[in-house]
Short mmCIF file of C-alpha atoms and ligand atoms in Angstrom, two decimals:
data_model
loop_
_atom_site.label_atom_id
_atom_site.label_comp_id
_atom_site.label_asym_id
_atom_site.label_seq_id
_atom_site.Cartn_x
_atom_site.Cartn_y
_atom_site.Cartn_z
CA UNK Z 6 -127.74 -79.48 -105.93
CA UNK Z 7 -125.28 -78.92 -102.81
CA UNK Z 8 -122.39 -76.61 -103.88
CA UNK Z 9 -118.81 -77.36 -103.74
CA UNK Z 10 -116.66 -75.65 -100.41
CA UNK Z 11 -113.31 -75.20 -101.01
CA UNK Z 12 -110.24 -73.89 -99.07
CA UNK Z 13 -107.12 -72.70 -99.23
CA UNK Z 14 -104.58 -72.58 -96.09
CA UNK Z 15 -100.84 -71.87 -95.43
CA UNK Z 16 -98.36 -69.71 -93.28
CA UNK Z 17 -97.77 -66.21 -93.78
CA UNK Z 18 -97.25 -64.73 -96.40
CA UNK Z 19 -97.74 -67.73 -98.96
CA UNK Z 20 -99.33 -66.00 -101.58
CA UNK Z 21 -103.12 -67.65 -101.07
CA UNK Z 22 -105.19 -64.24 -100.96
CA UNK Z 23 -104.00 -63.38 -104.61
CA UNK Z 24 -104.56 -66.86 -105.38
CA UNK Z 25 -108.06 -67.05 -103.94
CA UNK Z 26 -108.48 -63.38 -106.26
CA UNK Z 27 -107.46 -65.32 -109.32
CA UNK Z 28 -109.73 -68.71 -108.43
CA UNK Z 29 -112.48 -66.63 -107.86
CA UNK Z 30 -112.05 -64.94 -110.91
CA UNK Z 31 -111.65 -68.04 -113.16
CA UNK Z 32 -114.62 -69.91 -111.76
CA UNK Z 33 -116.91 -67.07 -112.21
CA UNK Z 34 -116.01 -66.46 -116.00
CA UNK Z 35 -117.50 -69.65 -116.76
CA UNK Z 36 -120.87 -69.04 -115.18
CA UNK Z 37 -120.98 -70.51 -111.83
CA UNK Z 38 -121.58 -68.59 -108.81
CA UNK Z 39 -118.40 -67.78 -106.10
CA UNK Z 40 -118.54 -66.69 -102.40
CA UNK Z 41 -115.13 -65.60 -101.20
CA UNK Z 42 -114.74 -65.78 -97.18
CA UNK Z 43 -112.05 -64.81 -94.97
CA UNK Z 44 -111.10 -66.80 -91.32
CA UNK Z 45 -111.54 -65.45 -88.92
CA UNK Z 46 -114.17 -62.76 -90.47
CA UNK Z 47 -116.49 -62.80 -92.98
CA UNK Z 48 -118.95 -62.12 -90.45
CA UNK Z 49 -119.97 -58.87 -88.43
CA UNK Z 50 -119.34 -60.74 -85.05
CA UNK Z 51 -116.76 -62.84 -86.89
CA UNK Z 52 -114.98 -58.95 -87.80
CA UNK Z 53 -114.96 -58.27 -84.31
CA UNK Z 54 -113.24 -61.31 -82.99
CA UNK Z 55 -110.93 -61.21 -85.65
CA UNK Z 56 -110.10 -57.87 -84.09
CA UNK Z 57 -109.52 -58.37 -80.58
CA UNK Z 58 -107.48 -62.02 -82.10
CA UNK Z 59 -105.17 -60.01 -84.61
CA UNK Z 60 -104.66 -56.57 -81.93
CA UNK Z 61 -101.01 -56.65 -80.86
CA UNK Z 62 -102.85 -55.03 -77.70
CA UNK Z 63 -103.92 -58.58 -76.90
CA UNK Z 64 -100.54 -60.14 -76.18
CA UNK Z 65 -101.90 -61.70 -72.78
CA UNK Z 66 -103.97 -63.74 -74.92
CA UNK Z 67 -104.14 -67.74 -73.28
CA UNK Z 68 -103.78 -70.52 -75.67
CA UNK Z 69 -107.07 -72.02 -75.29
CA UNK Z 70 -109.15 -68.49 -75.48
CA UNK Z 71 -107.14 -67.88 -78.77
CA UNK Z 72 -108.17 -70.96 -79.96
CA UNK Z 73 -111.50 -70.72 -78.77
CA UNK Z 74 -112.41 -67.26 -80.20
CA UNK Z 75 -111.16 -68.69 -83.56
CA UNK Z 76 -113.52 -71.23 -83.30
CA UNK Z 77 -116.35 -69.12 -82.17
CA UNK Z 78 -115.68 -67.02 -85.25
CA UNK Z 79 -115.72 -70.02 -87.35
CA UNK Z 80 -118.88 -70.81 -85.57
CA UNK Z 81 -120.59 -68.15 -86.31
CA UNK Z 82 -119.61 -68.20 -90.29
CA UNK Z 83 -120.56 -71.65 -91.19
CA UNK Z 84 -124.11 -70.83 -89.54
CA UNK Z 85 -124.76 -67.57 -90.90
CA UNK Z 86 -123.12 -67.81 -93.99
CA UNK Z 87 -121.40 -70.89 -95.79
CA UNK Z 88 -123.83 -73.65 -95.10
CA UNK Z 89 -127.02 -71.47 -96.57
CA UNK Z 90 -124.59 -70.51 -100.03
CA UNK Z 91 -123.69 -74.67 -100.45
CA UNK Z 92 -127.50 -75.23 -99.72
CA UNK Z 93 -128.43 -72.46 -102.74
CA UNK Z 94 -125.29 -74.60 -104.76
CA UNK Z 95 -122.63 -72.04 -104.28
CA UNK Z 96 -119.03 -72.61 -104.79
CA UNK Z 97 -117.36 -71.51 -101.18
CA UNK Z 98 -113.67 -70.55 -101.15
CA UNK Z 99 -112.25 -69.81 -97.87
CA UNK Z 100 -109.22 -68.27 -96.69
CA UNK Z 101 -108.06 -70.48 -93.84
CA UNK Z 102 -110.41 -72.66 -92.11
CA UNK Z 103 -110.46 -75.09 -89.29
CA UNK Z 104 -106.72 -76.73 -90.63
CA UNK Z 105 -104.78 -73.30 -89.72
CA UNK Z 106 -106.35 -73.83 -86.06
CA UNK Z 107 -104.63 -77.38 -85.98
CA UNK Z 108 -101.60 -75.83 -87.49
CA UNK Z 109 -101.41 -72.60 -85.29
CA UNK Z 110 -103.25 -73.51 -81.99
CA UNK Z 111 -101.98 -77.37 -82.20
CA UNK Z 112 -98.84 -78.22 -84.10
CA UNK Z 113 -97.27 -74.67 -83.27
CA UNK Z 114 -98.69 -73.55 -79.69
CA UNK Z 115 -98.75 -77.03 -78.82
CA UNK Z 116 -102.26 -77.22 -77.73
CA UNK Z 117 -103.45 -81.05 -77.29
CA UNK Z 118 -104.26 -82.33 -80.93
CA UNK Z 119 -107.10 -84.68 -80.51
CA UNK Z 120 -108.77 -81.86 -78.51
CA UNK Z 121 -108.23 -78.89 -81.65
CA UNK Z 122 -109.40 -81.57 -83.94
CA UNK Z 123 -113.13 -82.28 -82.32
CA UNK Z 124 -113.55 -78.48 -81.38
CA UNK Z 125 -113.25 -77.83 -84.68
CA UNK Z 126 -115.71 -80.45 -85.63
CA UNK Z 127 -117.74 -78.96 -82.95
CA UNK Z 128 -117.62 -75.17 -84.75
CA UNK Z 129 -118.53 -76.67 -88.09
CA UNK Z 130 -120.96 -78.84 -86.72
CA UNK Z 131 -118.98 -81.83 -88.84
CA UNK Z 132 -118.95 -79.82 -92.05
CA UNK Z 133 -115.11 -80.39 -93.72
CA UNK Z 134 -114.20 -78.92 -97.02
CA UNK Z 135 -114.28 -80.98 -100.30
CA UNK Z 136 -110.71 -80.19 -101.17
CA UNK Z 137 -108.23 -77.73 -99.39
CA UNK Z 138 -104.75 -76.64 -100.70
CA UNK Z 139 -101.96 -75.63 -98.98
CA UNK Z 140 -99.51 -72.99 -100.07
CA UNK Z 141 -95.88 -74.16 -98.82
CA UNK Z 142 -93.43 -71.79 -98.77
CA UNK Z 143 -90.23 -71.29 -96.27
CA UNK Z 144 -91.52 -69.77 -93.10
CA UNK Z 145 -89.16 -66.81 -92.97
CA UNK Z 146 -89.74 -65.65 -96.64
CA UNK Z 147 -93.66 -65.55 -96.50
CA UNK Z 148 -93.73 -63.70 -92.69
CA UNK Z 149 -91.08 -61.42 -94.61
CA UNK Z 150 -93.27 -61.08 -97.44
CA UNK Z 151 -96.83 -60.65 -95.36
CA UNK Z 152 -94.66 -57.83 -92.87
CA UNK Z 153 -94.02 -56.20 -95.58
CA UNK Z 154 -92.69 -52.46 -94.39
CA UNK Z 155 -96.00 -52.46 -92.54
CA UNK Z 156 -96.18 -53.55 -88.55
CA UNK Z 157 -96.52 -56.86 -87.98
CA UNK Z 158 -100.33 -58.20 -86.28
CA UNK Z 159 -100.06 -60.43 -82.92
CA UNK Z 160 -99.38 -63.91 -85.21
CA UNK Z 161 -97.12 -62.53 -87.70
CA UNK Z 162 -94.76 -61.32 -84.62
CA UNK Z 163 -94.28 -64.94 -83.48
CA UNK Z 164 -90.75 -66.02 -83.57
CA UNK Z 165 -89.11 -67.61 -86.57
CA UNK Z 166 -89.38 -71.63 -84.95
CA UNK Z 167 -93.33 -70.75 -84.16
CA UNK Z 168 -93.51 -69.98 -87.74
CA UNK Z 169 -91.54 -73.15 -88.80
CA UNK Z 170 -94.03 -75.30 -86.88
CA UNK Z 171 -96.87 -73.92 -88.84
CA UNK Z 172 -94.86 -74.65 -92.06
CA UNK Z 173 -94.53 -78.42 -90.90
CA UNK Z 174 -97.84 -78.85 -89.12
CA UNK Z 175 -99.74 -77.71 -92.37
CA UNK Z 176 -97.10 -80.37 -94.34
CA UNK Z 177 -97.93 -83.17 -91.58
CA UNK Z 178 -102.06 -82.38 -92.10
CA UNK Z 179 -101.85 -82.77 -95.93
CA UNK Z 180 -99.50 -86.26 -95.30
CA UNK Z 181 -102.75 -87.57 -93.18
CA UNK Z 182 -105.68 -86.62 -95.06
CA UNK Z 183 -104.07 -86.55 -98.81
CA UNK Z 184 -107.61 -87.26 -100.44
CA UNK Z 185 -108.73 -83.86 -99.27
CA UNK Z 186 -105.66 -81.90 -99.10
CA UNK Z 187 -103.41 -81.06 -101.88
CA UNK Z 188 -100.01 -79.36 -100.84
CA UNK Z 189 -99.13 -76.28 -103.82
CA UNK Z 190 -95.63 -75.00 -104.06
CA UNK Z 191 -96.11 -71.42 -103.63
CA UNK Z 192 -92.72 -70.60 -105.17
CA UNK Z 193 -92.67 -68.71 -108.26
CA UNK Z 194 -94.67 -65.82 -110.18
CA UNK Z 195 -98.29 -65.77 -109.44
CA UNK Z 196 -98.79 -66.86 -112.86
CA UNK Z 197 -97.31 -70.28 -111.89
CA UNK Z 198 -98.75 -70.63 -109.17
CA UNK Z 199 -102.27 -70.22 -110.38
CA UNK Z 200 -101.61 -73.07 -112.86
CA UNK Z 201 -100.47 -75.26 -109.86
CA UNK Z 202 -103.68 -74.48 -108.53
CA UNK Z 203 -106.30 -74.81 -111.17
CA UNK Z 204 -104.49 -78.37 -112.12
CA UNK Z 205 -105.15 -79.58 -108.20
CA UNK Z 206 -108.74 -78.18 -108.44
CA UNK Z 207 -109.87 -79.02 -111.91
CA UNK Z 208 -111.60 -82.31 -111.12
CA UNK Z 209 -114.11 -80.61 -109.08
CA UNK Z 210 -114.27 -77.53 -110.94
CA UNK Z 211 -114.20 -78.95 -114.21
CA UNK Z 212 -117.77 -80.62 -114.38
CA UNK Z 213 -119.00 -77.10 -113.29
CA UNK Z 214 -118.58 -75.96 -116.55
CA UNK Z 215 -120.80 -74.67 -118.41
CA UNK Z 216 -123.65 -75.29 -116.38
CA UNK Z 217 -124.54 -71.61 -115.39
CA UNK Z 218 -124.70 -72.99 -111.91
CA UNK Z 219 -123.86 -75.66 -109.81
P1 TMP M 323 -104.65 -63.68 -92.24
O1 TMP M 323 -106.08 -63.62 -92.60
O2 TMP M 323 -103.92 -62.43 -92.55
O3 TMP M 323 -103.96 -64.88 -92.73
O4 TMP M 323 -104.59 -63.64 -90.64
C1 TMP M 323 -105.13 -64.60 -89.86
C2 TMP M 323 -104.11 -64.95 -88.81
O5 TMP M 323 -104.73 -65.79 -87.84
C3 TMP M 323 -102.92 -65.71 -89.36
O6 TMP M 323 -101.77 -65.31 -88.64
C4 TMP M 323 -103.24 -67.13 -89.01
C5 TMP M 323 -104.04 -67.02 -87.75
N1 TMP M 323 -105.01 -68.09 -87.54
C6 TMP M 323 -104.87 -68.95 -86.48
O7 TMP M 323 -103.90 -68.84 -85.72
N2 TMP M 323 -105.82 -69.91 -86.26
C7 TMP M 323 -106.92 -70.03 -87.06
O8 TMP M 323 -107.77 -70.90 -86.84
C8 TMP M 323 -107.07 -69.11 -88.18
C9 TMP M 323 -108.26 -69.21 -89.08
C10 TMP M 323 -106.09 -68.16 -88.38
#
């Protein structure tokens, strides 16, 4: 049976890496089998152009080749990697997928919608996830939060209204498609939040149970 591909999106800093740690951790104690993925990554070519997309070195970058190597990484994963783990019946959780390319490259570089939408079709080769949540948080707190005391990578260093239109981009995707996406506060201890999150997933999850596998 055809696994179950879920993922989980948001600005930065919103808390969905721990979150994916705790899903992870919560589907695989009851038997069924988890692959955790990263955008862009999760690949060895996908590593790469992860690299040369997150370098503050590549500040030159053009909108469209941005958006294009993100696809090409997302390309790449989806082939190598997520379609062959749903074929075995894997659950697939992925940080970020093609909705943070509508949300960065579209709603907040301003890249032409319609044309983000059916490249990303185009790098998934029409495969959309079975439910995706997105972490909401105010803008400034999560790039706070993600900066950390550390240097910030080429995306985290956009300026506070970039970050704001990835916050209401995200908010405007879930308002379109709310059958697929569910929007999570990620206010709150992680504790919370991982309730939040196993409530919005449990439909799908649920019947998993006790199965061994999917
Ligand atoms: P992260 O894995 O730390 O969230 O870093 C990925 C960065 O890349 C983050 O700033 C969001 C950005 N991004 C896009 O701009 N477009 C995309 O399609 C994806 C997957 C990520």
């Amino acid at each position: 049976m055809r696994g179950l591909f879920l993922t989980l999106e948001g600005g930065e800093g919103s808390g969905k890496s721990t979150q994916l740690k705790r899903l992870v951790r919560r589907i695989e104690s009851v038997g069924v089998p988890v692959r955790a993925l990263r955008e862009p990554g999760g690949t060895e070519i996908g590593e790469a152009v992860r690299n040369i997309l997150l370098d503050p070195q590549s500040g030159g970058m053009d909108a469209r080749a941005e958006l294009l190597l993100y696809e090409a990484a997302r390309a790449q994963l989806v082939a190598e990697v997520i379609e062959p783990a749903l074929a075995a019946g894997e659950v697939v959780i992925c940080d970020r997928f093609f909705d943070s390319t509508t949300a960065y490259q579209g709603y907040a570089r301003g890249l032409n919608l319609s044309e983000v939408t059916q490249l990303n079709l185009t790098a998934t080769a029409g495969l959309v996830p079975d439910r995706t949540l997105v972490f909401d948080i105010d803008s400034m707190v999560g790039v706070e939060r993600a900066v950390g005391t550390g240097d910030a990578d080429r995306l985290e260093a956009e300026d506070a209204a970039f970050h704001e239109r990835v916050r209401s981009g995200f908010l405007a995707i879930a308002a379109a498609e709310p059958r697929r996406v569910r929007v999570v506060d990620a206010s709150g201890t992680a504790d919370e939040v991982e309730q939040r999150v196993w409530a919005m997933v449990a439909d799908l999850v649920g019947p998993l149970d006790g199965r061994g596998s999917v």
